[in-house]
GROMACS .gro file of C-alpha atoms in nm:
model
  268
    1UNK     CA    1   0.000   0.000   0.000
    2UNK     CA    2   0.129   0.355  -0.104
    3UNK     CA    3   0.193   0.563   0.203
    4UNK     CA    4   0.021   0.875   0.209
    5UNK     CA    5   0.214   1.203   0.229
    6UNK     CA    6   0.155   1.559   0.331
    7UNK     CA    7   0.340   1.838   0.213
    8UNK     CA    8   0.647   2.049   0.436
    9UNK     CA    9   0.461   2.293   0.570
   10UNK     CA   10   0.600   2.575   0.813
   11UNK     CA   11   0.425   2.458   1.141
   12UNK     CA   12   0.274   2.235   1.321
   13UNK     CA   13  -0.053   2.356   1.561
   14UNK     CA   14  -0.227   2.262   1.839
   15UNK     CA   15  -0.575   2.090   1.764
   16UNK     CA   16  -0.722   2.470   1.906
   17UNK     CA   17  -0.533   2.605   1.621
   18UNK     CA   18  -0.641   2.384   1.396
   19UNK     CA   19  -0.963   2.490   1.440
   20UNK     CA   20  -0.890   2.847   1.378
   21UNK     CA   21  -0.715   2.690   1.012
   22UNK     CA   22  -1.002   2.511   0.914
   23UNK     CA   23  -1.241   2.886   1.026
   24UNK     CA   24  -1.014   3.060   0.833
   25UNK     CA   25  -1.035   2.802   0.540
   26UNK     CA   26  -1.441   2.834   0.528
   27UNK     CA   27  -1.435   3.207   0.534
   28UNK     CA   28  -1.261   3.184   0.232
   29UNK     CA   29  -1.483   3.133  -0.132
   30UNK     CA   30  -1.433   2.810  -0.340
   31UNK     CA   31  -1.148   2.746  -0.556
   32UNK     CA   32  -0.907   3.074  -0.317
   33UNK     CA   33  -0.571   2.941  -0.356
   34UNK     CA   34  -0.541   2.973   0.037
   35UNK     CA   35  -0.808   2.711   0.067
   36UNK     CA   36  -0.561   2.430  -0.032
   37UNK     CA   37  -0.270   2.533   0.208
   38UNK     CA   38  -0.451   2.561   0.489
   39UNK     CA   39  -0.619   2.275   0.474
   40UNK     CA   40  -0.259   2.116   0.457
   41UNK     CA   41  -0.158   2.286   0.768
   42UNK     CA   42  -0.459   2.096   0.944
   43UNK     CA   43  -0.389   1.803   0.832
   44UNK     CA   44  -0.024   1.775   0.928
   45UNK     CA   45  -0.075   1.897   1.241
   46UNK     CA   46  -0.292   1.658   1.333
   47UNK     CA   47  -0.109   1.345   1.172
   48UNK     CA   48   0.052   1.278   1.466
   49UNK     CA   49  -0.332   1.182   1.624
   50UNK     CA   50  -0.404   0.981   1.354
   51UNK     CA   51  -0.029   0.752   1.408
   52UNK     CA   52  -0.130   0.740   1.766
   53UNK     CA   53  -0.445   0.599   1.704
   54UNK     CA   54  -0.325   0.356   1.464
   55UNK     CA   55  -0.052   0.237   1.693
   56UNK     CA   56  -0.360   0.114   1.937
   57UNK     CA   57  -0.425  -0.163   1.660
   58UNK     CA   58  -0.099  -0.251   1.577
   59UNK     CA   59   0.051  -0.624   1.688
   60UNK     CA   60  -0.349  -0.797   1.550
   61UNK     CA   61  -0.250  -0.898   1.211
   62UNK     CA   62  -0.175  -0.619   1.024
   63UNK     CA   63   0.111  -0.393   0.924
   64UNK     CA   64   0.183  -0.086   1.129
   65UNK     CA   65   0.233   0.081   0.776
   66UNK     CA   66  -0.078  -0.023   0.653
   67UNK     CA   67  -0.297   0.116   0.973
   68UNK     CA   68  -0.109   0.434   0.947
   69UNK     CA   69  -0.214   0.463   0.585
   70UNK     CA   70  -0.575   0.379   0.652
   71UNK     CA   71  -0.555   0.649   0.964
   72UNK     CA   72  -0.390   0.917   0.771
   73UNK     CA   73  -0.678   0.931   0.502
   74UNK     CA   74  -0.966   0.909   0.712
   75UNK     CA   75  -0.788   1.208   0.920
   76UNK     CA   76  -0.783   1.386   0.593
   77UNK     CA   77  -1.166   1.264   0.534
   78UNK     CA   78  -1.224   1.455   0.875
   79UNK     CA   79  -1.060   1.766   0.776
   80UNK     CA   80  -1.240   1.804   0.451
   81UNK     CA   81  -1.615   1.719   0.644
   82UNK     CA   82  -1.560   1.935   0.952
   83UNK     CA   83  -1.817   2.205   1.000
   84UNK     CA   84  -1.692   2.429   1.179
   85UNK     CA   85  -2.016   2.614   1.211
   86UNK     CA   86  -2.164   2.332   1.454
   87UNK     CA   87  -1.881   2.438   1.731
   88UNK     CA   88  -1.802   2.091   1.761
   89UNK     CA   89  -1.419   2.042   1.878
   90UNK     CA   90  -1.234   1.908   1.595
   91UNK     CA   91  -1.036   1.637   1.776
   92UNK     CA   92  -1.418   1.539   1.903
   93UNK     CA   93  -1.506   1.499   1.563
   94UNK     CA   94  -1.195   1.321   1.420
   95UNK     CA   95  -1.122   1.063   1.666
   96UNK     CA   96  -1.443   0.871   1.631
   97UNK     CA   97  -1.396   0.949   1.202
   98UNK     CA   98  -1.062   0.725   1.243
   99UNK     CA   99  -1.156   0.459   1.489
  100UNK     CA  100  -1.410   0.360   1.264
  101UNK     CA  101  -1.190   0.344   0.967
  102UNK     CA  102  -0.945   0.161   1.130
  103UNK     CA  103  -1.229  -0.083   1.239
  104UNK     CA  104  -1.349  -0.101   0.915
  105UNK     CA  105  -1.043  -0.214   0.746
  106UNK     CA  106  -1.009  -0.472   1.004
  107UNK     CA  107  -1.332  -0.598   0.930
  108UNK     CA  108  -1.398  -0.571   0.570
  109UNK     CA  109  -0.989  -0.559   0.435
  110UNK     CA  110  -0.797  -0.764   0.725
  111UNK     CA  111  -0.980  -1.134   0.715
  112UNK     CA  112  -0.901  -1.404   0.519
  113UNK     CA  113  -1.301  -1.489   0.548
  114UNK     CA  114  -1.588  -1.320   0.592
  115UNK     CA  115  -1.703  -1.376   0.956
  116UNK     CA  116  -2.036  -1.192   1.123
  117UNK     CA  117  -1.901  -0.824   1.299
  118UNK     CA  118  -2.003  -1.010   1.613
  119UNK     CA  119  -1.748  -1.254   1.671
  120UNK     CA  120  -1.490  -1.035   1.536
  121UNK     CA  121  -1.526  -0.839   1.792
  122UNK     CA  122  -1.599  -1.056   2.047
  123UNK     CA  123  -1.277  -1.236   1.952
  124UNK     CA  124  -1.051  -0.917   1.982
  125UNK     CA  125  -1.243  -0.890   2.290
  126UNK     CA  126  -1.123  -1.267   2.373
  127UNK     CA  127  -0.756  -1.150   2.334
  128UNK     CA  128  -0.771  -0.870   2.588
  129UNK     CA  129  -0.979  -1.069   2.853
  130UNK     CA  130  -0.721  -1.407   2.752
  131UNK     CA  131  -0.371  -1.118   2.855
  132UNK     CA  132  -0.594  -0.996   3.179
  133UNK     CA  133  -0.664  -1.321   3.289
  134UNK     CA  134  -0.368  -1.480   3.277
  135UNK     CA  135  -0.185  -1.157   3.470
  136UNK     CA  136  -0.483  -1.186   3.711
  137UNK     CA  137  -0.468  -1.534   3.834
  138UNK     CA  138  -0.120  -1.631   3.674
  139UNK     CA  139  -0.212  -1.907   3.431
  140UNK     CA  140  -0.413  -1.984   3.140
  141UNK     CA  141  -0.794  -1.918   3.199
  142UNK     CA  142  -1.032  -2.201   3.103
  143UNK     CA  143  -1.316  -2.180   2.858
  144UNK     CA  144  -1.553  -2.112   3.133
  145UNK     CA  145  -1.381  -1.833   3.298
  146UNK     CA  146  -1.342  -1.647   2.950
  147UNK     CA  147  -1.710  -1.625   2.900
  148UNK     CA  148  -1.762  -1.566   3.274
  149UNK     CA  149  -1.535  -1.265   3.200
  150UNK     CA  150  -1.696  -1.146   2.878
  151UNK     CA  151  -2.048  -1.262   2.988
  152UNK     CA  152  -2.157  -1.459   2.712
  153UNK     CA  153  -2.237  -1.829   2.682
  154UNK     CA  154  -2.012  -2.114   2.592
  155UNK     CA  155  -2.133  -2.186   2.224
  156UNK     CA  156  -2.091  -1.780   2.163
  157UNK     CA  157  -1.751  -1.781   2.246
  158UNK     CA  158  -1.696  -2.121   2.053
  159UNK     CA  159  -1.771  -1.935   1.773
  160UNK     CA  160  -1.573  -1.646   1.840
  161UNK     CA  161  -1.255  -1.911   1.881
  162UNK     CA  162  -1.365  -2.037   1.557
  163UNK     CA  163  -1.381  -1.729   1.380
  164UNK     CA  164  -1.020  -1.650   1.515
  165UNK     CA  165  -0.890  -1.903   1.365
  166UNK     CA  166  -0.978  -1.766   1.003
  167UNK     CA  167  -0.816  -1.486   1.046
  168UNK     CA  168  -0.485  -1.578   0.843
  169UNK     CA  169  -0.559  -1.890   0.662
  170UNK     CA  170  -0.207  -2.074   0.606
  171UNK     CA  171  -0.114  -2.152   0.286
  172UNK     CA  172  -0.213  -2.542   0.107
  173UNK     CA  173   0.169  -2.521   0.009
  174UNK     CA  174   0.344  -2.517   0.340
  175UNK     CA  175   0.489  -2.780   0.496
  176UNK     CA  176   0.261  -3.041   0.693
  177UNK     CA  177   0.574  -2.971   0.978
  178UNK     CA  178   0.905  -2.851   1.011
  179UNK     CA  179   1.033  -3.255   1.003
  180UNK     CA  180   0.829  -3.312   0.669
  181UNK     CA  181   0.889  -3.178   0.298
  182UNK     CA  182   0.507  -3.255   0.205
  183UNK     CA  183   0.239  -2.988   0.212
  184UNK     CA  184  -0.072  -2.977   0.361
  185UNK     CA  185  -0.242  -3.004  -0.017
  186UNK     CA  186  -0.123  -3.348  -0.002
  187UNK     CA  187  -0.377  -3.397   0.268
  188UNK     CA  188  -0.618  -3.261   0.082
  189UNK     CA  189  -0.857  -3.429  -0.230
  190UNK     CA  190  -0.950  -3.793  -0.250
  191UNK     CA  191  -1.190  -3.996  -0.438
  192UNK     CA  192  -1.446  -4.076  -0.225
  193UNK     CA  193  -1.676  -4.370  -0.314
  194UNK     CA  194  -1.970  -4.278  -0.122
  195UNK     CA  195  -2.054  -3.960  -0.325
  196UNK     CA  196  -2.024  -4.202  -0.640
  197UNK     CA  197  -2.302  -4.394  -0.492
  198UNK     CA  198  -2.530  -4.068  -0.363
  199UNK     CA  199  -2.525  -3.921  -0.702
  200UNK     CA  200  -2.623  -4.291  -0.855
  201UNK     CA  201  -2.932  -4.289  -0.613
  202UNK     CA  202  -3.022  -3.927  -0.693
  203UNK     CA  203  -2.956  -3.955  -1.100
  204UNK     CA  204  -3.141  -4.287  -1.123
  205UNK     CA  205  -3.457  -4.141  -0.973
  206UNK     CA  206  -3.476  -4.298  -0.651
  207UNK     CA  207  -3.560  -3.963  -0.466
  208UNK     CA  208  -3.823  -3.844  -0.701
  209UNK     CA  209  -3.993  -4.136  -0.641
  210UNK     CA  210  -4.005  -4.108  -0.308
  211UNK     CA  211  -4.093  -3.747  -0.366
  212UNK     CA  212  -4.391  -3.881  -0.618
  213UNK     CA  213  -4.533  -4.101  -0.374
  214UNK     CA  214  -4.553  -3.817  -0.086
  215UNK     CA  215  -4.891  -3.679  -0.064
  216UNK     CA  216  -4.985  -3.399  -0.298
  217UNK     CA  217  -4.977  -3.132   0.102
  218UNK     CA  218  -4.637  -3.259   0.161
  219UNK     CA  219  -4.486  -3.246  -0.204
  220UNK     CA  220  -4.612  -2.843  -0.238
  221UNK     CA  221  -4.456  -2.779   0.108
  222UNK     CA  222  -4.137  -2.957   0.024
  223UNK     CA  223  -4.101  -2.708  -0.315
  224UNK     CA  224  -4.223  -2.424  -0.092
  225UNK     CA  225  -3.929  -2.482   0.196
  226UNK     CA  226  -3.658  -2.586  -0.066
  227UNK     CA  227  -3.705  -2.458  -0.412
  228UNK     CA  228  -3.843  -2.190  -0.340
  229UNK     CA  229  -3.667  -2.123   0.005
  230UNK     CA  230  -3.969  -2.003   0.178
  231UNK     CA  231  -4.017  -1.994   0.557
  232UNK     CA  232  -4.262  -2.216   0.707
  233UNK     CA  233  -4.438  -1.892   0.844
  234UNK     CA  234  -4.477  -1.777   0.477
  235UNK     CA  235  -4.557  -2.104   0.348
  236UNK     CA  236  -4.873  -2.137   0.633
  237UNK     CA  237  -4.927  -1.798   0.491
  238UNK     CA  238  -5.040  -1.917   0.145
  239UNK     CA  239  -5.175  -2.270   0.211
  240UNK     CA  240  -5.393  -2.134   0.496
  241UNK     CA  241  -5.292  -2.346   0.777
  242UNK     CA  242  -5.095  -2.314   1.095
  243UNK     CA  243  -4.701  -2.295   1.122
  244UNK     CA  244  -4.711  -2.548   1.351
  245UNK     CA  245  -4.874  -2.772   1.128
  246UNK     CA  246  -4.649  -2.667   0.850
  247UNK     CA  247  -4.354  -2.772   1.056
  248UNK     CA  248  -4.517  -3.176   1.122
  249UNK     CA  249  -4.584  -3.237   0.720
  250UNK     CA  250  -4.276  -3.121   0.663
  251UNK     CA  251  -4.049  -3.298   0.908
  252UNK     CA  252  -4.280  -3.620   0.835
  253UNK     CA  253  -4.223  -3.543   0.479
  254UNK     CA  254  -3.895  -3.558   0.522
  255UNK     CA  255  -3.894  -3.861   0.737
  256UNK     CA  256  -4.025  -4.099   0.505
  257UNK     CA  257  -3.757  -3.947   0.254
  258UNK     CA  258  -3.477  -4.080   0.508
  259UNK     CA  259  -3.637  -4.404   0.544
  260UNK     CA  260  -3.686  -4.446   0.167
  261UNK     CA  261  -3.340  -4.393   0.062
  262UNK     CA  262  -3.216  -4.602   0.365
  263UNK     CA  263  -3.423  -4.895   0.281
  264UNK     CA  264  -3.339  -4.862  -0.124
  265UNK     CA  265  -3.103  -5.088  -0.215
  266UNK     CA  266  -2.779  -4.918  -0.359
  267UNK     CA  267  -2.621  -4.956  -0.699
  268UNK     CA  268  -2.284  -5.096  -0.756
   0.00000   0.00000   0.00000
């Protein structure tokens, strides 16, 4: 990523001053060739802000470089959308401007998958409780005291582990181990035989005859739930009956489907 830079200009301010740039700047009309300088002035005095609050995130994954670059622009974002006709303070308004873009780009830019904003955050949340814990008590904290701590239940923070662990996905080409020169592709892809003999079953017919020989009820609400990816409420909905009753046809439907294709003898 190309660093961004900022041209020498003759001081640096305090944020106060800044403030009085960016007045001066909007007293000005569009396109004054003062506009442009001054609006450099603000922004290099307040770079320094923006490399502090990128140094927060640094040491989670990503290049120090990188967070600077993302913190730099969204300070300059800041400059460009302050108003300074609302009296807000301008390091009020550009603090929470660059937070968020530095949460952003660990959310949308950072991970090697696409994991719900949740358990991201619960799982840089994991990290800080993991470091407290251990200082507190002087060992490793168990699975229980971790969502104790954070105050969620076990299967939330299983995800949250989970989603960790996609953070940096390691490459199919390194080494299985330091000790071995094969790569983890090698563990990966084989033929398995038992797919052969699902897609035999399917291709052959044997499930649409099972489907054919479900009751005409059953048949529309097995379309309904997975053709046409309908919720059961939606499906009561149009068939006029209850959700509840919805939900028995279908899991009888599907039931007998089991049973059918269990009791069907298999190709070879």
């Amino acid at each position: 990523m190309t660093l961004l830079t900022t041209p020498t200009i003759r001081s640096t301010a305090t944020p106060l001053a800044v403030e009085d740039l960016l007045r001066a700047r909007d007293r000005l009309p569009a396109g004054h060739p003062d506009r442009a300088e001054l609006r450099d002035r603000a922004v290099e005095a307040m770079l320094p802000l923006a490399h502090r609050l990128a140094r927060r995130y640094a040491g989670r994954g990503e290049q120090l470089d990188d967070l600077t670059q993302v913190a730099a622009l969204a300070l300059v974002r800041a400059v460009d959308g302050f108003d300074t006709a609302r009296l807000v303070p301008f390091v009020g308004y550009a603090v929470p401007s660059i937070v968020g873009a530095l949460k952003r780009h660990f959310r949308d830019s950072v991970w090697d998958l696409r994991v719900p904003r949740g358990a991201q955050q619960l799982g840089a949340d994991l990290r800080v409780a993991t470091c407290h814990l251990e200082q507190l008590r002087g060992r490793t904290p168990t699975r229980v005291e971790l969502a104790t701590h954070l105050r969620v239940d076990a299967g939330t923070l299983a995800d949250a582990v989970n989603a960790s662990r996609v953070f940096r996905l390691g490459s199919l080409n390194a080494p299985r181990s330091a000790a071995e020169d094969t790569e983890l592709l090698d563990r990966v892809g084989f033929l398995d035989a038992r797919l052969d003999r699902v897609d035999d079953r399917l291709s052959n017919g044997v499930l649409g005859r099972l489907v054919a020989a479900l009751p005409p009820k059953s048949r529309q609400i097995l379309v309904r739930r997975f053709a046409d990816e309908m919720t059961q409420e939606r499906i009561a909905a149009e068939l006029g009956m209850s959700q509840m009753h919805v939900s028995r046809l279908l899991r009888r439907a599907i039931e007998q489907l089991r049973a059918g294709m269990a009791a069907e003898p298999a190709r070879v």
